[in-house]
PDB file of N, CA and C in Angstrom:
ATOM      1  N   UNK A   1       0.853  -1.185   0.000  1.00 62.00           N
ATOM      2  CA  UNK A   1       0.000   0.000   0.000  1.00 62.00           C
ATOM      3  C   UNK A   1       0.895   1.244   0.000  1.00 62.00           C
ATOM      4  N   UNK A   2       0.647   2.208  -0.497  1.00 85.00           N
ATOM      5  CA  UNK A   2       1.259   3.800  -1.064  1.00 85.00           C
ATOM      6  C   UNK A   2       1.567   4.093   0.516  1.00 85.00           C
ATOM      7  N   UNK A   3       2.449   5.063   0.897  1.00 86.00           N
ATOM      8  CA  UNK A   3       2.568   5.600   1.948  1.00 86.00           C
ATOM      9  C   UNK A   3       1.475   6.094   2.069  1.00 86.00           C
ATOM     10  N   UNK A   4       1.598   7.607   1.240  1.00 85.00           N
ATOM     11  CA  UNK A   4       0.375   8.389   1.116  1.00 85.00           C
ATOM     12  C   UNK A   4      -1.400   7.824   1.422  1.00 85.00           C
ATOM     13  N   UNK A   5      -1.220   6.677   0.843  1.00 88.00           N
ATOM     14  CA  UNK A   5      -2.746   6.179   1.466  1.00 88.00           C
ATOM     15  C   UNK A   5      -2.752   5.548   2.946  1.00 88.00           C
ATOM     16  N   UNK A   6      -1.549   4.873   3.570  1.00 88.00           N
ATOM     17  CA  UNK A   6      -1.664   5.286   4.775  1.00 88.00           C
ATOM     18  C   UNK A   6      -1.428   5.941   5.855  1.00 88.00           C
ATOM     19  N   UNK A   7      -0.999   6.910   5.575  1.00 88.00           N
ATOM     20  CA  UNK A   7      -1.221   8.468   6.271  1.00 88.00           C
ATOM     21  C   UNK A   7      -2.268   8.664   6.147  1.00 88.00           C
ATOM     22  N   UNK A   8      -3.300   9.044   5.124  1.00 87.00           N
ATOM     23  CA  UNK A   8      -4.166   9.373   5.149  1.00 87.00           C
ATOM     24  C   UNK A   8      -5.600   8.705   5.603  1.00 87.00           C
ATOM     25  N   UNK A   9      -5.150   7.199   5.731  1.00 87.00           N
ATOM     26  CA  UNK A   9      -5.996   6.657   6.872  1.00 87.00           C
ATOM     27  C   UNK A   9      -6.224   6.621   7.973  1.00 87.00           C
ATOM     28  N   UNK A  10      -4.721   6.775   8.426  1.00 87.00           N
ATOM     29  CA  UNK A  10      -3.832   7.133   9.720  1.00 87.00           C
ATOM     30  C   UNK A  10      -4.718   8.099  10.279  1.00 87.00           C
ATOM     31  N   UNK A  11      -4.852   9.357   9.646  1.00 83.00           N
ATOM     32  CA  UNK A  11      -4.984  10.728   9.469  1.00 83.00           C
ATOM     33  C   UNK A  11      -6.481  10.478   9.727  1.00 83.00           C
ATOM     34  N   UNK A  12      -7.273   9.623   9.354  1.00 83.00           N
ATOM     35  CA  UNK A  12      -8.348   9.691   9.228  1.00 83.00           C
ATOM     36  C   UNK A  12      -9.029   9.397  10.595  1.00 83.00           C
ATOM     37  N   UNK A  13      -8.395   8.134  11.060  1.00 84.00           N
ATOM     38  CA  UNK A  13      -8.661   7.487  12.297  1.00 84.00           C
ATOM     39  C   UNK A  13      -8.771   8.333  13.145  1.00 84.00           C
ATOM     40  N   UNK A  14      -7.174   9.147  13.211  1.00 81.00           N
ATOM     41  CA  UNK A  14      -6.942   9.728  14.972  1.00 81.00           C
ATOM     42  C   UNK A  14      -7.925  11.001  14.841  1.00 81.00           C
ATOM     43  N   UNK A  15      -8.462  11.627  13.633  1.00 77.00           N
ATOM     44  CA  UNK A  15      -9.840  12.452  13.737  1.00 77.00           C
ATOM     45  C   UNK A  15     -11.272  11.748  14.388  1.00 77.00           C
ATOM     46  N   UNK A  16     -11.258  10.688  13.894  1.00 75.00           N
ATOM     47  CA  UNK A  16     -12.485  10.117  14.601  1.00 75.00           C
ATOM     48  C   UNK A  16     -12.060   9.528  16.044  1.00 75.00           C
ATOM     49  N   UNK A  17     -11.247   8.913  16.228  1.00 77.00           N
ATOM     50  CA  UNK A  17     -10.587   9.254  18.076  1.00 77.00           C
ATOM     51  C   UNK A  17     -10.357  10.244  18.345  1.00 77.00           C
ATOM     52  N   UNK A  18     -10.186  11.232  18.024  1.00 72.00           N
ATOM     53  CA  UNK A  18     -10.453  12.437  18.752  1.00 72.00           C
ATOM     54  C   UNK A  18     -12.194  13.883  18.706  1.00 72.00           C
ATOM     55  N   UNK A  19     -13.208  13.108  17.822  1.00 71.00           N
ATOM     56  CA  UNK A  19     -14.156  12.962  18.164  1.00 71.00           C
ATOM     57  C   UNK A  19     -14.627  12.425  18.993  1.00 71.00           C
ATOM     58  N   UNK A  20     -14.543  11.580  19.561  1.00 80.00           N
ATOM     59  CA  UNK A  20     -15.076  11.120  21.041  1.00 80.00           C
ATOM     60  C   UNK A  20     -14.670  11.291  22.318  1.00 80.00           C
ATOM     61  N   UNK A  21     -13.432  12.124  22.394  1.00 87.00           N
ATOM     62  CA  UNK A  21     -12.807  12.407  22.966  1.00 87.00           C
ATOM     63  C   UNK A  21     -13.579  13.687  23.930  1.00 87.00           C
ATOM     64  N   UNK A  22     -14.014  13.897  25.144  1.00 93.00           N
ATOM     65  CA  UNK A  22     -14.528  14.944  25.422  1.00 93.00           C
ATOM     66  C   UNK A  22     -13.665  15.956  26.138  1.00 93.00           C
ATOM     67  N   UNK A  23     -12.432  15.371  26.573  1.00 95.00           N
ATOM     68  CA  UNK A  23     -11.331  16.822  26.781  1.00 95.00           C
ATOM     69  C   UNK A  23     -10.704  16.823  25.851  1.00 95.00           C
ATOM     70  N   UNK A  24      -9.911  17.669  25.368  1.00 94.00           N
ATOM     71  CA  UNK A  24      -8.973  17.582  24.378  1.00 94.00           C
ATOM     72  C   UNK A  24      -7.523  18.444  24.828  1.00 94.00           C
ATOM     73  N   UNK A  25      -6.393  18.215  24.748  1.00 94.00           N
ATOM     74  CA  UNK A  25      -5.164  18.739  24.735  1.00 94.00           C
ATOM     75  C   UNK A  25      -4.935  20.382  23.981  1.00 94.00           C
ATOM     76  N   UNK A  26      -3.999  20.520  24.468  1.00 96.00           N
ATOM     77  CA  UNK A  26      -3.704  21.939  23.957  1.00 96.00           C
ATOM     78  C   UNK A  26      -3.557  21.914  22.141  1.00 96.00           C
ATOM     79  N   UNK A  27      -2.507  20.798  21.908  1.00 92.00           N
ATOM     80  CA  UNK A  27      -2.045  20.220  20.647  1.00 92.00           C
ATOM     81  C   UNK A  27      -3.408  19.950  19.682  1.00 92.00           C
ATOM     82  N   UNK A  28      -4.312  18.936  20.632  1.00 90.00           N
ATOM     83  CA  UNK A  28      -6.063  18.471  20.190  1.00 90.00           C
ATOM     84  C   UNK A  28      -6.539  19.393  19.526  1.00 90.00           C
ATOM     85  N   UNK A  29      -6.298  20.867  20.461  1.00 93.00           N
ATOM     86  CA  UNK A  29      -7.817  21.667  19.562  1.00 93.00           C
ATOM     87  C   UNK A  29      -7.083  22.552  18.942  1.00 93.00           C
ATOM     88  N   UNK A  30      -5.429  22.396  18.644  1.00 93.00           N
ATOM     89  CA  UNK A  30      -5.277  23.415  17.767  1.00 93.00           C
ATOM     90  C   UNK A  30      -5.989  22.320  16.105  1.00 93.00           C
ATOM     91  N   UNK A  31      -5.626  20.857  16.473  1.00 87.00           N
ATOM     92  CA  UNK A  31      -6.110  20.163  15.207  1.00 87.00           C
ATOM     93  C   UNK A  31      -7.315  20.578  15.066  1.00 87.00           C
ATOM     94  N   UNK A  32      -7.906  20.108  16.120  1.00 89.00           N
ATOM     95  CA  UNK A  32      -9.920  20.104  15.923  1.00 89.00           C
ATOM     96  C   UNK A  32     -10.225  21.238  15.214  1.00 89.00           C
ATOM     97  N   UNK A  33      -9.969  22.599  15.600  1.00 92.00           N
ATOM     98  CA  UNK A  33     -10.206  23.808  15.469  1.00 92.00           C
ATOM     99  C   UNK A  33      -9.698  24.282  14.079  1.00 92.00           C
ATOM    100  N   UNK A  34      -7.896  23.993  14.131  1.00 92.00           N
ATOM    101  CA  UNK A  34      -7.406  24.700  12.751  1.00 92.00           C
ATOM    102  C   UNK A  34      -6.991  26.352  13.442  1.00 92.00           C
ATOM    103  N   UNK A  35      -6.619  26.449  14.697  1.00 96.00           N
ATOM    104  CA  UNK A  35      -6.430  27.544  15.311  1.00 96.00           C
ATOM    105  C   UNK A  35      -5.336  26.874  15.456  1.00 96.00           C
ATOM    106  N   UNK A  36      -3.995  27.984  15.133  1.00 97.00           N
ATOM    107  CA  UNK A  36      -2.525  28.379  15.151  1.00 97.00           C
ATOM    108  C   UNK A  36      -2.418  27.974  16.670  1.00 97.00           C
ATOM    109  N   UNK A  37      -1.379  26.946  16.894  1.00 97.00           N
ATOM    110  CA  UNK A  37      -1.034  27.270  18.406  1.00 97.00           C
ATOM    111  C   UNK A  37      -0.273  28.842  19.056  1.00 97.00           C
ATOM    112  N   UNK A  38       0.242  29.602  18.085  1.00 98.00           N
ATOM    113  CA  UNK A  38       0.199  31.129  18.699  1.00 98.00           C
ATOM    114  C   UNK A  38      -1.293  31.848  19.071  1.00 98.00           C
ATOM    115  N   UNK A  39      -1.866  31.196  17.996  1.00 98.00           N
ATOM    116  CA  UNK A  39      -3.225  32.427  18.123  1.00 98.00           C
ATOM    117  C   UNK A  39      -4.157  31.798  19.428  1.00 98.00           C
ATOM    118  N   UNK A  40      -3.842  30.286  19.738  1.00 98.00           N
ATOM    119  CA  UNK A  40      -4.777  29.731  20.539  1.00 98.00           C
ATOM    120  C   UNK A  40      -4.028  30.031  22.256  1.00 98.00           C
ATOM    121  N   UNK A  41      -2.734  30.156  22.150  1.00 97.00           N
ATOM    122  CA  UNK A  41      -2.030  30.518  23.198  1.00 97.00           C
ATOM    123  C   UNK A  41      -2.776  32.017  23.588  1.00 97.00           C
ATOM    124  N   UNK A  42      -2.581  32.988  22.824  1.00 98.00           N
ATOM    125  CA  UNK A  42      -3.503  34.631  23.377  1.00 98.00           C
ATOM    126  C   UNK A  42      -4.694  34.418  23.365  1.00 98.00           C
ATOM    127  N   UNK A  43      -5.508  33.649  23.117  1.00 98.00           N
ATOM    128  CA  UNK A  43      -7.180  33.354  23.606  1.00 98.00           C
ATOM    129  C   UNK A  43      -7.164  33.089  24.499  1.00 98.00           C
ATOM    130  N   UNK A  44      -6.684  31.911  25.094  1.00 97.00           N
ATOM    131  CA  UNK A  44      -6.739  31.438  26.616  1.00 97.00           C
ATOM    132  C   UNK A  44      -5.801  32.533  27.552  1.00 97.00           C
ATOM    133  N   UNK A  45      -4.870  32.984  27.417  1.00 96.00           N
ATOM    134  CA  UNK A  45      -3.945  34.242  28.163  1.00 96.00           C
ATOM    135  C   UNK A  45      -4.856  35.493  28.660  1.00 96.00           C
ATOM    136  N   UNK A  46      -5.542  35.513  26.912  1.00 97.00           N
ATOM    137  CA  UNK A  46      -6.589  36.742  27.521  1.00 97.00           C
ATOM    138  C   UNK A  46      -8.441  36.401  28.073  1.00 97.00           C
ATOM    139  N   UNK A  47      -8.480  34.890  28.213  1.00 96.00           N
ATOM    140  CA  UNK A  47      -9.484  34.465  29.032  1.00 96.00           C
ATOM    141  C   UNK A  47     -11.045  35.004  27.876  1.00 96.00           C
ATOM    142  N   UNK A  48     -10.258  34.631  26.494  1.00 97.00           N
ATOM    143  CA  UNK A  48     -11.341  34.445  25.407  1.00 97.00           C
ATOM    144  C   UNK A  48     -11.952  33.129  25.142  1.00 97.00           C
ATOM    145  N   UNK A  49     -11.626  32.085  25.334  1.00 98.00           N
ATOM    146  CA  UNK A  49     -11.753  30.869  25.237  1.00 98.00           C
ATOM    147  C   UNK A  49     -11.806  30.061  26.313  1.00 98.00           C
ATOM    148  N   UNK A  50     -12.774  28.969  26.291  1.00 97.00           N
ATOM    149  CA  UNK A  50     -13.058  28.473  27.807  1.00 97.00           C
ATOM    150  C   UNK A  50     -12.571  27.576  27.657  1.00 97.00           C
ATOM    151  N   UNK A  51     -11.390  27.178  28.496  1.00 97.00           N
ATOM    152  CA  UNK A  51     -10.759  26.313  28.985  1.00 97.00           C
ATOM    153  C   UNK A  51     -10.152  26.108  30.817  1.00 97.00           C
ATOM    154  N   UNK A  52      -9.288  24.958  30.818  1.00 97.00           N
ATOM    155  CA  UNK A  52      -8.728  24.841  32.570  1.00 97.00           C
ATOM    156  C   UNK A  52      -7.900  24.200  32.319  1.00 97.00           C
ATOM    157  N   UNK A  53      -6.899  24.566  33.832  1.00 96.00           N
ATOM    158  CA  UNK A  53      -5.552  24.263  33.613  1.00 96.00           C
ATOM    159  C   UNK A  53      -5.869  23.794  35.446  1.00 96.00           C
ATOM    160  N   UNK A  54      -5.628  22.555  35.398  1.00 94.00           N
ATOM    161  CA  UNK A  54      -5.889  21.918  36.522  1.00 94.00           C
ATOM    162  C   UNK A  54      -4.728  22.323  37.229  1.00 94.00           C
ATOM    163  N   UNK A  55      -3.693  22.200  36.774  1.00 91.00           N
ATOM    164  CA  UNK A  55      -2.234  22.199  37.877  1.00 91.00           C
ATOM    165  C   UNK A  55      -1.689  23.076  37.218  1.00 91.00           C
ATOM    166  N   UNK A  56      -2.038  24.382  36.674  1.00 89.00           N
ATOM    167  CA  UNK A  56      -1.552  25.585  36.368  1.00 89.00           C
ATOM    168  C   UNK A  56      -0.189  25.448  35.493  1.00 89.00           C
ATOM    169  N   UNK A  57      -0.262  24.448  35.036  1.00 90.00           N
ATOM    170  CA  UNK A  57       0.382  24.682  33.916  1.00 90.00           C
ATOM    171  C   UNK A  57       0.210  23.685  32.546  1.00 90.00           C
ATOM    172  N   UNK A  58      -0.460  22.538  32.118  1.00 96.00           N
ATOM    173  CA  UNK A  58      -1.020  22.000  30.815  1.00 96.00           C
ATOM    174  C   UNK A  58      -2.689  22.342  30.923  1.00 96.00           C
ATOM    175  N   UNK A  59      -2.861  23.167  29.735  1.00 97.00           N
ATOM    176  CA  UNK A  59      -4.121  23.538  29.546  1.00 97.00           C
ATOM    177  C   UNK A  59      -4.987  22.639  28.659  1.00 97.00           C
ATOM    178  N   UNK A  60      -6.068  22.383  29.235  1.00 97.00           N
ATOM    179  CA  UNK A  60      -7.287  21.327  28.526  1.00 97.00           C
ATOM    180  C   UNK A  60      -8.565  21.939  28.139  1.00 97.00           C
ATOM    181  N   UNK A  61      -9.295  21.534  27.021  1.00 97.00           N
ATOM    182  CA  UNK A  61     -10.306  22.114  26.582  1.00 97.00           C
ATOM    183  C   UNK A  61     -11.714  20.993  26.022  1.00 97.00           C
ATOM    184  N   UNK A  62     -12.901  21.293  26.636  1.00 96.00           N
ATOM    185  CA  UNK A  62     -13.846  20.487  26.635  1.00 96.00           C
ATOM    186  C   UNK A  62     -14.661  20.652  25.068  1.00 96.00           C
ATOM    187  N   UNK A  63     -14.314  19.592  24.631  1.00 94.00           N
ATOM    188  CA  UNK A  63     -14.975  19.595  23.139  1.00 94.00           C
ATOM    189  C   UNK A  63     -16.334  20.451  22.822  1.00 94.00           C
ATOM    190  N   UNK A  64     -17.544  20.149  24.008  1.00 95.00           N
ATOM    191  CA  UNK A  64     -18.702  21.013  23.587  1.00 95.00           C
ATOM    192  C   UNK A  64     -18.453  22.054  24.106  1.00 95.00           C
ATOM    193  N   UNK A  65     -17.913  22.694  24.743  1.00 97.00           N
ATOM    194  CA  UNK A  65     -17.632  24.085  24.912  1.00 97.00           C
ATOM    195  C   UNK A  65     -16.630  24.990  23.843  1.00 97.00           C
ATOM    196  N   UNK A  66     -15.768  23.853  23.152  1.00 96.00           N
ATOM    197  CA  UNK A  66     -15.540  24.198  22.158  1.00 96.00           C
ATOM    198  C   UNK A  66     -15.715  24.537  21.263  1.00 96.00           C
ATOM    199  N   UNK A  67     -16.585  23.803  20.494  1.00 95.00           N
ATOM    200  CA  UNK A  67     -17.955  23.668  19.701  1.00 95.00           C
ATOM    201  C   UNK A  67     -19.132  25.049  19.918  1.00 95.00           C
ATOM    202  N   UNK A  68     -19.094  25.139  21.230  1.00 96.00           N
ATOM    203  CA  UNK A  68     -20.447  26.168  21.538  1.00 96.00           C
ATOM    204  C   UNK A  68     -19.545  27.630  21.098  1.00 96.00           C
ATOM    205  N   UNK A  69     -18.232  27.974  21.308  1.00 97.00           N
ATOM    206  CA  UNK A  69     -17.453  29.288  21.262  1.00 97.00           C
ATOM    207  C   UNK A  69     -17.558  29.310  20.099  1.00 97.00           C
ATOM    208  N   UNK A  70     -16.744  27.980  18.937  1.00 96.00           N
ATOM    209  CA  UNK A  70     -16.933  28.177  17.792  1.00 96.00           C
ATOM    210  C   UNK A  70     -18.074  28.642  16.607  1.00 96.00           C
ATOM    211  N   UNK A  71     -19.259  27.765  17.615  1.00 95.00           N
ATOM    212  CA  UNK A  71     -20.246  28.686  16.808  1.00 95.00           C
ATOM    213  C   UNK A  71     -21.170  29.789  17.089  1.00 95.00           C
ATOM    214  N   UNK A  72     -20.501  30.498  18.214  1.00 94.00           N
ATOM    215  CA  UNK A  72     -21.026  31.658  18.932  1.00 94.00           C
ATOM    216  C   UNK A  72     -21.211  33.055  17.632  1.00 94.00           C
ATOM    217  N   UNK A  73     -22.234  33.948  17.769  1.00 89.00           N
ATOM    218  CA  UNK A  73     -21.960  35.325  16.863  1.00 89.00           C
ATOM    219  C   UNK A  73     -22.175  34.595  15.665  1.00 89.00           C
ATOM    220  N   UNK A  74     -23.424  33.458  15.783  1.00 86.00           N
ATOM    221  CA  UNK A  74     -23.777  32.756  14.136  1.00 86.00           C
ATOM    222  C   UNK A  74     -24.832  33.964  13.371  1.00 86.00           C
ATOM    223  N   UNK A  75     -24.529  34.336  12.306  1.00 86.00           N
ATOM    224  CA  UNK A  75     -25.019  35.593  11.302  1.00 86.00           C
ATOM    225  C   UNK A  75     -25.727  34.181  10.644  1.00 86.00           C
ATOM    226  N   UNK A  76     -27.270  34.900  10.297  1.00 83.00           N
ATOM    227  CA  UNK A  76     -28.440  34.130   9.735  1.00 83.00           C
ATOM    228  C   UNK A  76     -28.203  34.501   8.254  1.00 83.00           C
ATOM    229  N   UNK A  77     -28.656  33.963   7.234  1.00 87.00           N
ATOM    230  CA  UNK A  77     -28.617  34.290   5.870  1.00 87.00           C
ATOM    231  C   UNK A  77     -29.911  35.113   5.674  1.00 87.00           C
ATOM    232  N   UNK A  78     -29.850  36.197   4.257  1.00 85.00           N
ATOM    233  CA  UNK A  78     -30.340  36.989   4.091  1.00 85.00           C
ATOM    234  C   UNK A  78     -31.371  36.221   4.432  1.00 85.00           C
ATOM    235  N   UNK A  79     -31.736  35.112   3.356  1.00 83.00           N
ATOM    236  CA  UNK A  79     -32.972  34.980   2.977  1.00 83.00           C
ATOM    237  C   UNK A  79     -34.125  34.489   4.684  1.00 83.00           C
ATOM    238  N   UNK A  80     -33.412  33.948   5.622  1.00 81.00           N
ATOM    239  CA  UNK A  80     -34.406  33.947   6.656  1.00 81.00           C
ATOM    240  C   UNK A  80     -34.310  34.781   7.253  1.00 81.00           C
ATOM    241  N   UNK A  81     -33.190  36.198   7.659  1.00 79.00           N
ATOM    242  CA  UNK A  81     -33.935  37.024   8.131  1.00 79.00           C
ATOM    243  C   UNK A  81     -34.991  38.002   7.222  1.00 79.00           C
ATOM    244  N   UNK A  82     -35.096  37.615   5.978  1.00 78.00           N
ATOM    245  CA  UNK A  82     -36.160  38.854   5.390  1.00 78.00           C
ATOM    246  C   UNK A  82     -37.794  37.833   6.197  1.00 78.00           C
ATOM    247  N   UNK A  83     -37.607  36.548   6.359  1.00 82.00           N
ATOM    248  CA  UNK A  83     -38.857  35.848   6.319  1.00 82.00           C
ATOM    249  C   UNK A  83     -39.657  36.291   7.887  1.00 82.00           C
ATOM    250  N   UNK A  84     -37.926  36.803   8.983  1.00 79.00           N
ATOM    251  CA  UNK A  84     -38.311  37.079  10.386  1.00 79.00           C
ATOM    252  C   UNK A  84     -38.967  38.716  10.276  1.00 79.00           C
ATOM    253  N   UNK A  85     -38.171  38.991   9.091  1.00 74.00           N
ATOM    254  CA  UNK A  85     -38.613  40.731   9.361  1.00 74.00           C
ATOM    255  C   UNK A  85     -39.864  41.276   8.832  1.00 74.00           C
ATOM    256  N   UNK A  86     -40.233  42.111   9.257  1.00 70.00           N
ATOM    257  CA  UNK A  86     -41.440  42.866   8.983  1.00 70.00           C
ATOM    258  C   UNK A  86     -41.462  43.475   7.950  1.00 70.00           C
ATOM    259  N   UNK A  87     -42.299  44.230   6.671  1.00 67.00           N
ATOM    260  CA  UNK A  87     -42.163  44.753   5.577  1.00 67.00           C
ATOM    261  C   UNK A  87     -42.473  46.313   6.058  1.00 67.00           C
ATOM    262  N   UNK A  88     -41.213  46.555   5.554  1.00 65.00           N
ATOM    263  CA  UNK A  88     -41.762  48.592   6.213  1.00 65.00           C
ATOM    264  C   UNK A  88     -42.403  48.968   5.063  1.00 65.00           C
ATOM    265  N   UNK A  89     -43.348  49.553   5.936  1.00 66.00           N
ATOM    266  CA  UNK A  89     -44.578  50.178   4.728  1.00 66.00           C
ATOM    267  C   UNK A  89     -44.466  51.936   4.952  1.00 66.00           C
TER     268      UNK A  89
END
């Protein structure tokens, strides 16, 4: 078998083990997310992102709270807010 095809199975797996996963590592949610470990380091520093650091120094992050930040400030598409809004007359 190609390397390339198993990496990319490889690759495939440790995504779905780390779907079930309900804490995740510092390393975890820069994957899960696709957030830069610089940029994810000043979120948690400046107490933008909910996470805990049990023994004050490896920081852990709970998948649905993850999930809930990520899709926080969700913008509706035109077409259902014209259906919520009123017609100004």
């Amino acid at each position: 078998m190609d390397n390339f095809l198993i990496l990319e199975r490889l690759d495939r797996l440790e995504r779905l083990l780390m779907a079930n996963k309900e804490v995740l590592t510092f390393e975890e949610t820069c994957d899960y997310t696709g957030i830069s470990r610089s940029y994810l380091y000043k979120l948690t520093a400046a107490g933008h992102i909910p996470h805990s650091k049990p023994n004050g120094k490896l920081i852990f992050f709970e998948r649905k709270k993850i999930v809930d930040w990520l899709l926080q400030n969700e913008r509706k598409p035109i077409p259902e807010i014209e259906t919520i809004a009123e017609p100004v007359r």
